[in-house]
Amino acid sequence: MSPLVLALAITVASVAAPASTAHAYERQLGVFVGAGYTGIATSTPYPPHAVAASVGVGVGLGDVWELRGHLDYGFHVSAMHRLGLGVDLVYLVDVLSVVPYLGVSVSGALSLLDPSLAMGDLRGDFLAGGLAGLDVLIGREWTIGVEVRVNVGVTDFDRAGLLITGLCRAQALFEI
């Protein structure tokens, strides 16, 4: 068979065959880590800049939804440590090897403040917000990506009204 006939046969077969559907993280468990920056974008007595880290797990609920739980840490240099525990519901837009996503998030945050801020040593707060990101699939087992979270400090709005976090992420995926 000539190479031209073979190429034509492959082209016709690929056009005639039904396209396979991309399924993002369907039937997969993802374990992720992230590192980046958090800033308080409103007037605040807190130090506005922080180093951020996140670890978590995500479960694919279908071909376009994922439920994530995460533990977050922010270090506002020499004045505050913030530990958060949150849940995200994420809508995935799978474009084969690139997966953009949007989601909503609720979190609880526990902040350990430096006594010099004169606001008490420990406070708990409720955060609500949204997130957007982009993952690049490296095979079926790994992703790398970026994520931006925007949270409103519902119970601390006068001091930390709007928090913006940018993370670089890496994720390992497991079939379930």
Coordinates of N, CA, C and O in Angstrom, one line a residue:
M1 N 0.9 -1.2 0.0 CA 0.0 0.0 0.0 C 0.9 1.2 0.0 O 1.8 1.3 0.8
S2 N 0.6 2.2 -0.8 CA 1.4 3.4 -0.9 C 1.2 4.3 0.3 O 0.1 4.3 0.9
P3 N 2.2 5.1 0.6 CA 2.1 6.0 1.8 C 0.9 7.0 1.6 O 0.2 7.4 2.5
L4 N 0.6 7.4 0.3 CA -0.5 8.3 0.1 C -1.8 7.7 0.4 O -2.7 8.3 1.0
V5 N -2.0 6.5 -0.1 CA -3.3 5.7 0.2 C -3.4 5.5 1.7 O -4.5 5.7 2.2
L6 N -2.3 5.1 2.4 CA -2.4 4.9 3.8 C -2.8 6.2 4.6 O -3.6 6.2 5.4
A7 N -2.2 7.3 4.2 CA -2.5 8.6 4.8 C -3.9 9.0 4.5 O -4.6 9.5 5.5
L8 N -4.4 8.8 3.3 CA -5.8 9.1 3.0 C -6.7 8.2 3.8 O -7.8 8.7 4.3
A9 N -6.4 6.9 4.0 CA -7.3 6.0 4.7 C -7.3 6.4 6.2 O -8.4 6.4 6.8
I10 N -6.2 6.8 6.8 CA -6.2 7.2 8.2 C -7.0 8.5 8.3 O -7.7 8.7 9.3
T11 N -6.8 9.5 7.4 CA -7.6 10.7 7.5 C -9.1 10.5 7.4 O -9.8 11.0 8.2
V12 N -9.5 9.7 6.5 CA -11.0 9.4 6.4 C -11.5 8.7 7.6 O -12.5 9.0 8.1
A13 N -10.7 7.7 8.1 CA -11.1 7.0 9.3 C -11.2 7.9 10.5 O -12.1 7.8 11.4
S14 N -10.3 8.8 10.7 CA -10.3 9.7 11.8 C -11.4 10.8 11.7 O -12.0 11.1 12.7
V15 N -11.8 11.2 10.5 CA -12.9 12.1 10.4 C -14.2 11.4 10.6 O -15.2 11.9 11.2
A16 N -14.3 10.2 10.1 CA -15.6 9.4 10.2 C -15.9 8.9 11.6 O -17.0 8.7 12.0
A17 N -14.8 8.6 12.4 CA -15.0 8.1 13.7 C -15.5 9.2 14.6 O -15.2 10.3 14.5
P18 N -16.4 8.8 15.6 CA -16.9 9.8 16.5 C -15.8 10.3 17.4 O -14.9 9.5 17.8
A19 N -15.9 11.6 17.7 CA -14.8 12.2 18.6 C -15.0 11.7 20.0 O -16.1 11.5 20.5
S20 N -13.9 11.4 20.6 CA -14.0 11.0 22.0 C -14.2 12.2 22.9 O -13.8 13.3 22.6
T21 N -14.9 12.0 24.0 CA -15.2 13.1 24.9 C -14.1 13.2 25.9 O -13.7 12.3 26.5
A22 N -13.7 14.5 26.1 CA -12.7 14.7 27.2 C -13.4 14.7 28.5 O -14.5 15.2 28.6
H23 N -12.8 14.1 29.5 CA -13.5 14.0 30.8 C -12.8 14.5 32.0 O -13.0 14.1 33.1
A24 N -11.9 15.5 31.8 CA -11.1 16.1 32.9 C -10.8 15.1 34.0 O -10.0 14.2 33.7
Y25 N -11.3 15.3 35.2 CA -10.9 14.4 36.3 C -12.0 13.4 36.7 O -12.1 13.0 37.9
E26 N -12.8 13.0 35.8 CA -13.9 12.0 36.1 C -13.3 10.7 36.6 O -12.3 10.2 36.1
R27 N -13.9 10.2 37.7 CA -13.4 9.0 38.4 C -12.0 9.1 38.8 O -11.2 8.1 38.7
Q28 N -11.5 10.2 39.2 CA -10.1 10.4 39.6 C -10.1 11.1 41.0 O -10.9 12.0 41.2
L29 N -9.1 10.8 41.7 CA -8.8 11.5 43.0 C -7.5 12.2 42.8 O -6.5 11.7 42.3
G30 N -7.5 13.5 43.1 CA -6.3 14.3 42.9 C -5.8 14.8 44.2 O -6.5 15.2 45.1
V31 N -4.5 14.7 44.4 CA -3.8 15.2 45.6 C -2.9 16.3 45.1 O -2.1 16.1 44.2
F32 N -3.1 17.6 45.7 CA -2.4 18.7 45.1 C -1.6 19.5 46.2 O -2.0 19.4 47.4
V33 N -0.6 20.2 45.8 CA 0.1 21.2 46.6 C 0.2 22.4 45.8 O 0.3 22.4 44.6
G34 N 0.3 23.6 46.5 CA 0.4 24.8 45.8 C 1.2 25.8 46.7 O 1.3 25.7 47.9
A35 N 1.9 26.7 46.0 CA 2.7 27.8 46.7 C 2.5 29.1 46.0 O 2.4 29.1 44.7
G36 N 2.5 30.2 46.7 CA 2.3 31.5 46.0 C 2.3 32.6 47.0 O 3.0 32.7 48.0
Y37 N 1.3 33.6 46.7 CA 1.3 34.8 47.4 C -0.2 35.1 47.8 O -1.1 34.9 47.0
T38 N -0.4 35.7 48.9 CA -1.7 36.2 49.3 C -1.6 37.7 49.7 O -0.6 38.1 50.4
G39 N -2.5 38.5 49.2 CA -2.5 39.9 49.6 C -3.9 40.3 50.0 O -4.9 39.9 49.5
I40 N -3.9 41.2 51.0 CA -5.2 41.8 51.5 C -5.3 43.1 50.7 O -4.5 44.0 50.8
A41 N -6.4 43.1 49.8 CA -6.5 44.2 48.9 C -7.4 45.4 49.4 O -7.8 46.2 48.6
T42 N -7.7 45.4 50.7 CA -8.5 46.5 51.2 C -7.7 47.1 52.4 O -6.7 46.5 52.8
S43 N -8.1 48.2 52.9 CA -7.4 48.9 54.0 C -7.4 47.9 55.2 O -8.5 47.4 55.5
T44 N -6.2 47.7 55.8 CA -6.1 46.7 56.8 C -5.0 47.1 57.9 O -4.0 47.7 57.5
P45 N -5.3 46.8 59.1 CA -4.2 46.9 60.1 C -3.3 45.8 60.1 O -2.2 45.8 60.7
Y46 N -3.7 44.7 59.4 CA -2.8 43.5 59.3 C -1.7 43.8 58.3 O -1.9 44.6 57.4
P47 N -0.6 43.0 58.3 CA 0.4 43.1 57.2 C -0.3 42.6 55.9 O -0.9 41.5 55.9
P48 N -0.3 43.4 54.9 CA -1.1 43.0 53.7 C -0.5 41.9 52.8 O -1.2 41.4 52.0
H49 N 0.7 41.6 53.0 CA 1.4 40.6 52.1 C 1.7 39.4 52.8 O 2.1 39.4 54.0
A50 N 1.6 38.2 52.2 CA 1.8 36.9 52.8 C 2.3 35.9 51.8 O 2.0 35.9 50.6
V51 N 3.2 35.0 52.3 CA 3.6 33.8 51.5 C 2.5 32.8 51.8 O 2.0 32.7 52.9
A52 N 2.0 32.1 50.7 CA 0.9 31.2 50.8 C 1.3 29.8 50.4 O 2.1 29.6 49.5
A53 N 0.7 28.8 51.1 CA 0.9 27.4 50.7 C -0.5 26.7 50.9 O -1.3 27.1 51.7
S54 N -0.7 25.7 50.1 CA -2.0 24.9 50.1 C -1.7 23.5 49.8 O -0.9 23.1 49.0
V55 N -2.4 22.6 50.5 CA -2.4 21.2 50.2 C -3.9 20.7 50.2 O -4.7 21.3 50.9
G56 N -4.2 19.7 49.4 CA -5.6 19.3 49.3 C -5.8 18.1 48.5 O -4.9 17.5 48.0
V57 N -7.1 17.8 48.4 CA -7.6 16.6 47.7 C -8.8 17.0 46.9 O -9.6 17.8 47.4
G58 N -8.9 16.5 45.7 CA -10.1 16.7 44.8 C -10.6 15.4 44.3 O -9.9 14.5 44.1
V59 N -12.0 15.4 44.2 CA -12.6 14.2 43.7 C -13.5 14.5 42.5 O -14.3 15.4 42.6
G60 N -13.2 13.9 41.4 CA -14.0 14.1 40.2 C -15.4 13.6 40.4 O -15.6 12.4 40.6
L61 N -16.4 14.5 40.3 CA -17.8 14.1 40.5 C -18.5 13.7 39.2 O -19.7 13.2 39.2
G62 N -17.9 13.9 38.1 CA -18.4 13.6 36.8 C -17.5 14.2 35.7 O -16.3 14.5 36.0
D63 N -18.0 14.4 34.5 CA -17.1 14.9 33.5 C -16.8 16.4 33.6 O -15.9 16.9 33.0
V64 N -17.6 17.2 34.4 CA -17.3 18.6 34.5 C -17.3 19.2 35.9 O -17.0 20.4 36.1
W65 N -17.5 18.4 36.9 CA -17.5 18.9 38.3 C -16.4 18.2 39.1 O -16.2 17.0 39.0
E66 N -15.9 18.9 40.0 CA -14.9 18.4 41.0 C -15.2 19.0 42.4 O -15.4 20.2 42.5
L67 N -15.1 18.2 43.4 CA -15.2 18.7 44.8 C -13.8 18.6 45.4 O -13.2 17.6 45.4
R68 N -13.4 19.8 46.0 CA -12.0 19.8 46.6 C -12.1 20.2 48.0 O -12.9 21.1 48.4
G69 N -11.2 19.7 48.8 CA -11.0 20.1 50.2 C -9.5 20.5 50.3 O -8.7 19.9 49.6
H70 N -9.3 21.6 51.0 CA -7.9 22.1 51.1 C -7.6 22.7 52.4 O -8.4 23.2 53.1
L71 N -6.3 22.6 52.8 CA -5.7 23.2 54.0 C -4.8 24.3 53.5 O -3.9 24.0 52.7
D72 N -5.0 25.5 53.9 CA -4.2 26.6 53.4 C -3.4 27.3 54.6 O -3.9 27.3 55.7
Y73 N -2.2 27.8 54.3 CA -1.4 28.5 55.2 C -0.9 29.8 54.6 O -0.5 29.8 53.5
G74 N -1.0 30.9 55.4 CA -0.5 32.2 55.0 C 0.4 32.7 56.1 O 0.0 32.8 57.2
F75 N 1.6 33.1 55.7 CA 2.5 33.8 56.7 C 2.7 35.2 56.3 O 3.3 35.6 55.3
H76 N 2.0 36.1 57.1 CA 2.2 37.5 56.9 C 3.4 37.9 57.8 O 3.4 37.9 59.0
V77 N 4.5 38.2 57.1 CA 5.8 38.3 57.7 C 5.8 39.0 59.0 O 5.4 40.1 59.2
S78 N 6.3 38.3 60.0 CA 6.6 38.7 61.4 C 5.4 39.2 62.1 O 5.5 39.8 63.2
A79 N 4.1 39.0 61.7 CA 3.0 39.5 62.4 C 1.8 38.6 62.5 O 1.0 38.8 63.4
M80 N 1.6 37.7 61.5 CA 0.4 36.9 61.6 C 0.6 35.6 60.8 O 1.3 35.5 59.8
H81 N 0.1 34.5 61.4 CA 0.0 33.2 60.7 C -1.5 32.9 60.5 O -2.3 33.1 61.4
R82 N -1.9 32.5 59.3 CA -3.3 32.2 59.1 C -3.4 30.8 58.5 O -2.8 30.5 57.5
L83 N -4.2 30.0 59.2 CA -4.5 28.6 58.8 C -5.9 28.5 58.4 O -6.8 28.9 59.1
G84 N -6.2 28.0 57.2 CA -7.6 27.9 56.7 C -7.9 26.5 56.2 O -7.0 25.7 55.8
L85 N -9.2 26.1 56.4 CA -9.7 24.8 55.9 C -10.9 25.1 55.1 O -11.8 25.8 55.5
G86 N -10.9 24.7 53.8 CA -11.9 25.1 52.9 C -12.4 24.0 52.0 O -11.8 22.9 51.9
V87 N -13.6 24.2 51.3 CA -14.2 23.3 50.4 C -14.5 24.1 49.1 O -15.0 25.3 49.2
D88 N -14.2 23.6 48.0 CA -14.5 24.2 46.7 C -15.4 23.3 45.8 O -15.2 22.1 45.8
L89 N -16.3 23.9 45.1 CA -17.0 23.2 44.0 C -16.5 23.8 42.7 O -16.7 25.0 42.5
V90 N -15.9 23.0 41.9 CA -15.2 23.5 40.7 C -15.9 23.0 39.4 O -16.2 21.8 39.3
Y91 N -16.1 23.9 38.5 CA -16.6 23.5 37.1 C -15.4 23.5 36.2 O -14.7 24.5 36.0
L92 N -15.2 22.3 35.6 CA -14.0 22.1 34.7 C -14.4 22.3 33.2 O -15.5 21.7 32.8
V93 N -13.6 22.9 32.5 CA -13.8 23.1 31.0 C -12.7 22.3 30.4 O -11.6 22.9 30.2
D94 N -12.9 21.1 30.1 CA -11.8 20.2 29.6 C -11.5 20.4 28.1 O -12.4 20.2 27.3
V95 N -10.3 20.9 27.8 CA -9.9 21.1 26.4 C -8.7 20.2 26.1 O -7.6 20.6 25.9
L96 N -9.0 18.9 26.3 CA -8.0 17.8 26.1 C -6.8 18.0 27.1 O -6.9 17.5 28.2
S97 N -5.7 18.6 26.7 CA -4.6 18.6 27.7 C -4.5 19.9 28.5 O -3.6 20.1 29.3
V98 N -5.5 20.8 28.3 CA -5.5 22.0 29.1 C -6.9 22.1 29.8 O -7.9 21.9 29.1
V99 N -7.0 22.3 31.1 CA -8.2 22.3 31.8 C -8.4 23.6 32.5 O -8.0 23.8 33.7
P100 N -9.1 24.6 31.9 CA -9.5 25.8 32.7 C -10.6 25.5 33.6 O -11.4 24.6 33.3
Y101 N -10.7 26.2 34.7 CA -11.8 25.9 35.7 C -12.2 27.2 36.4 O -11.4 28.1 36.6
L102 N -13.4 27.1 36.9 CA -14.0 28.2 37.8 C -14.7 27.5 38.9 O -15.2 26.4 38.8
G103 N -14.7 28.2 40.1 CA -15.4 27.6 41.2 C -15.8 28.5 42.3 O -15.5 29.7 42.2
V104 N -16.5 28.0 43.3 CA -16.9 28.8 44.4 C -16.3 28.1 45.6 O -16.0 26.9 45.6
S105 N -16.0 28.9 46.7 CA -15.3 28.4 47.8 C -15.8 28.9 49.1 O -16.3 30.1 49.2
V106 N -15.9 28.1 50.2 CA -16.1 28.5 51.5 C -15.0 28.0 52.4 O -14.5 26.9 52.2
S107 N -14.6 28.8 53.4 CA -13.4 28.4 54.2 C -13.6 29.0 55.6 O -14.3 30.0 55.8
G108 N -13.0 28.3 56.5 CA -12.8 28.8 57.9 C -11.4 29.1 58.1 O -10.5 28.4 57.6
A109 N -11.1 30.2 58.7 CA -9.6 30.6 58.9 C -9.4 30.9 60.4 O -10.2 31.5 61.0
L110 N -8.3 30.4 60.8 CA -7.8 30.7 62.2 C -6.5 31.5 62.1 O -5.6 31.1 61.5
S111 N -6.5 32.7 62.7 CA -5.4 33.6 62.6 C -4.7 33.7 63.9 O -5.4 34.0 64.9
L112 N -3.4 33.6 64.0 CA -2.6 33.8 65.2 C -1.9 35.1 64.9 O -1.0 35.3 64.0
L113 N -2.2 36.1 65.7 CA -1.7 37.5 65.5 C -0.6 37.8 66.5 O -0.6 37.4 67.6
D114 N 0.3 38.6 66.0 CA 1.4 39.2 66.9 C 0.7 40.1 67.9 O -0.1 40.9 67.5
P115 N 1.1 40.0 69.2 CA 0.5 40.8 70.2 C 0.6 42.3 69.9 O -0.2 43.1 70.4
S116 N 1.6 42.8 69.1 CA 1.8 44.2 68.9 C 0.6 44.8 68.0 O 0.5 46.0 68.0
L117 N -0.2 43.9 67.4 CA -1.3 44.5 66.6 C -2.5 44.9 67.5 O -3.4 45.5 67.1
A118 N -2.4 44.5 68.8 CA -3.4 44.9 69.8 C -4.8 44.5 69.4 O -5.8 45.2 69.6
M119 N -5.0 43.3 68.9 CA -6.3 42.8 68.5 C -6.6 41.4 69.0 O -7.4 40.7 68.5
G120 N -5.9 41.0 70.0 CA -6.0 39.7 70.5 C -5.0 38.8 69.8 O -4.5 39.1 68.8
D121 N -4.8 37.6 70.4 CA -3.8 36.7 69.9 C -4.4 35.7 68.8 O -3.6 35.3 68.0
L122 N -5.6 35.4 68.9 CA -6.2 34.4 68.1 C -7.6 34.8 67.7 O -8.4 35.3 68.5
R123 N -7.9 34.6 66.4 CA -9.3 34.9 66.0 C -9.7 33.9 64.8 O -8.8 33.5 64.1
G124 N -10.9 33.5 64.8 CA -11.5 32.7 63.8 C -12.4 33.5 62.9 O -13.1 34.3 63.3
D125 N -12.4 33.2 61.6 CA -13.2 33.9 60.6 C -13.7 33.0 59.6 O -13.2 31.9 59.3
F126 N -14.8 33.4 58.9 CA -15.4 32.7 57.8 C -15.1 33.5 56.5 O -15.2 34.7 56.5
L127 N -14.7 32.8 55.5 CA -14.4 33.3 54.2 C -15.2 32.7 53.1 O -15.5 31.5 53.2
A128 N -15.6 33.5 52.1 CA -16.4 33.0 51.0 C -15.8 33.6 49.8 O -15.4 34.8 49.8
G129 N -15.9 32.9 48.6 CA -15.3 33.5 47.4 C -15.4 32.6 46.2 O -16.2 31.7 46.2
G130 N -14.5 33.0 45.3 CA -14.4 32.2 44.1 C -13.0 32.0 43.6 O -12.1 32.5 44.2
L131 N -12.8 31.1 42.7 CA -11.5 30.8 42.2 C -11.6 30.5 40.7 O -12.6 30.2 40.1
A132 N -10.4 30.7 40.0 CA -10.3 30.4 38.6 C -8.9 29.9 38.4 O -8.0 30.3 39.1
G133 N -8.7 28.9 37.5 CA -7.4 28.4 37.3 C -7.3 27.7 36.0 O -8.2 27.7 35.2
L134 N -6.1 27.2 35.8 CA -5.8 26.5 34.5 C -4.8 25.4 34.8 O -3.7 25.7 35.4
D135 N -5.2 24.2 34.6 CA -4.3 23.0 34.7 C -3.8 22.5 33.4 O -4.6 22.6 32.4
V136 N -2.6 22.1 33.3 CA -2.0 21.5 32.1 C -1.8 20.0 32.4 O -1.1 19.7 33.4
L137 N -2.4 19.1 31.7 CA -2.3 17.7 32.0 C -1.0 17.2 31.4 O -0.6 17.4 30.3
I138 N -0.2 16.5 32.3 CA 1.0 15.9 31.9 C 0.7 14.4 32.0 O 1.0 13.8 33.0
G139 N 0.2 13.8 30.9 CA -0.3 12.5 31.0 C -1.6 12.4 31.8 O -2.2 13.4 32.0
R140 N -2.0 11.2 32.2 CA -3.2 11.0 32.9 C -3.0 11.0 34.4 O -3.9 10.9 35.2
E141 N -1.7 11.2 34.9 CA -1.4 11.1 36.3 C -0.9 12.4 36.9 O -0.9 12.4 38.1
W142 N -0.6 13.4 36.2 CA 0.0 14.6 36.7 C -0.6 15.8 36.0 O -0.8 15.8 34.8
T143 N -0.7 16.9 36.8 CA -1.0 18.2 36.2 C -0.1 19.3 36.9 O 0.3 19.1 38.1
I144 N 0.1 20.3 36.2 CA 0.7 21.5 36.8 C -0.2 22.7 36.4 O -0.9 22.6 35.3
G145 N -0.3 23.8 37.2 CA -1.1 24.8 36.8 C -1.0 26.0 37.7 O -0.1 26.1 38.6
V146 N -1.9 27.0 37.5 CA -2.0 28.2 38.2 C -3.4 28.4 38.7 O -4.3 28.0 38.0
E147 N -3.6 29.1 39.8 CA -4.9 29.3 40.4 C -4.9 30.7 41.0 O -4.0 31.1 41.7
V148 N -6.0 31.4 40.9 CA -6.3 32.7 41.6 C -7.6 32.5 42.4 O -8.6 32.1 41.9
R149 N -7.4 32.8 43.7 CA -8.6 32.8 44.6 C -8.9 34.2 45.1 O -8.0 35.0 45.4
V150 N -10.2 34.6 45.1 CA -10.6 35.8 45.6 C -11.6 35.5 46.7 O -12.6 34.9 46.5
N151 N -11.3 35.9 48.0 CA -12.1 35.6 49.1 C -12.5 36.9 49.8 O -11.7 37.8 49.9
V152 N -13.7 36.9 50.4 CA -14.2 38.0 51.2 C -14.2 37.5 52.6 O -14.7 36.4 52.9
G153 N -13.5 38.3 53.5 CA -13.5 37.9 54.9 C -14.9 38.3 55.5 O -15.0 39.4 56.0
V154 N -15.9 37.4 55.5 CA -17.2 37.7 55.9 C -17.3 38.2 57.3 O -17.9 39.2 57.6
T155 N -16.6 37.6 58.2 CA -16.6 37.9 59.6 C -15.5 38.9 60.1 O -15.4 39.2 61.2
D156 N -14.6 39.3 59.1 CA -13.5 40.2 59.4 C -13.4 41.2 58.3 O -12.3 41.7 57.9
F157 N -14.6 41.6 57.8 CA -14.6 42.5 56.6 C -14.0 43.8 56.8 O -13.3 44.4 55.9
D158 N -14.1 44.4 58.0 CA -13.5 45.7 58.3 C -12.0 45.7 58.4 O -11.4 46.7 58.2
R159 N -11.4 44.5 58.6 CA -9.9 44.5 58.7 C -9.3 43.7 57.5 O -8.1 44.0 57.2
A160 N -10.0 42.7 57.0 CA -9.4 41.9 55.9 C -10.6 41.6 54.9 O -11.0 40.5 54.8
G161 N -11.1 42.6 54.3 CA -12.3 42.5 53.5 C -12.1 41.7 52.2 O -12.9 40.8 51.9
L162 N -11.0 41.8 51.5 CA -10.8 41.1 50.3 C -9.4 40.6 50.2 O -8.4 41.3 50.3
L163 N -9.3 39.2 50.2 CA -8.0 38.6 50.1 C -7.9 38.0 48.7 O -8.8 37.3 48.2
I164 N -6.7 38.2 48.1 CA -6.5 37.6 46.7 C -5.2 36.8 46.8 O -4.2 37.2 47.3
T165 N -5.4 35.5 46.4 CA -4.3 34.6 46.5 C -4.0 34.0 45.1 O -4.9 33.7 44.3
G166 N -2.7 34.0 44.7 CA -2.2 33.4 43.5 C -1.3 32.2 43.8 O -0.4 32.3 44.7
L167 N -1.6 31.0 43.3 CA -0.8 29.8 43.6 C -0.4 29.2 42.3 O -1.1 29.1 41.3
C168 N 0.8 28.6 42.3 CA 1.3 27.6 41.3 C 1.0 26.2 41.9 O 1.3 26.0 43.1
R169 N 0.4 25.4 41.1 CA -0.1 24.1 41.7 C 0.6 22.9 40.9 O 0.9 23.0 39.7
A170 N 0.7 21.8 41.7 CA 1.1 20.5 41.1 C 0.1 19.5 41.7 O -0.2 19.6 42.9
Q171 N -0.3 18.5 40.8 CA -1.3 17.6 41.3 C -1.0 16.2 40.7 O -0.7 16.0 39.6
A172 N -1.1 15.2 41.6 CA -1.1 13.8 41.2 C -2.5 13.3 41.1 O -3.3 13.5 42.0
L173 N -2.8 12.5 40.1 CA -4.1 12.0 39.9 C -4.1 10.5 40.0 O -3.2 9.8 39.5
F174 N -5.1 9.9 40.6 CA -5.3 8.5 40.8 C -6.7 8.1 40.4 O -7.7 8.7 40.7
E175 N -6.8 6.9 39.7 CA -8.0 6.4 39.3 C -8.8 5.8 40.5 O -8.2 5.2 41.3
I176 N -10.1 6.1 40.5 CA -10.9 5.5 41.6 C -12.1 4.7 41.0 O -12.4 4.8 39.9

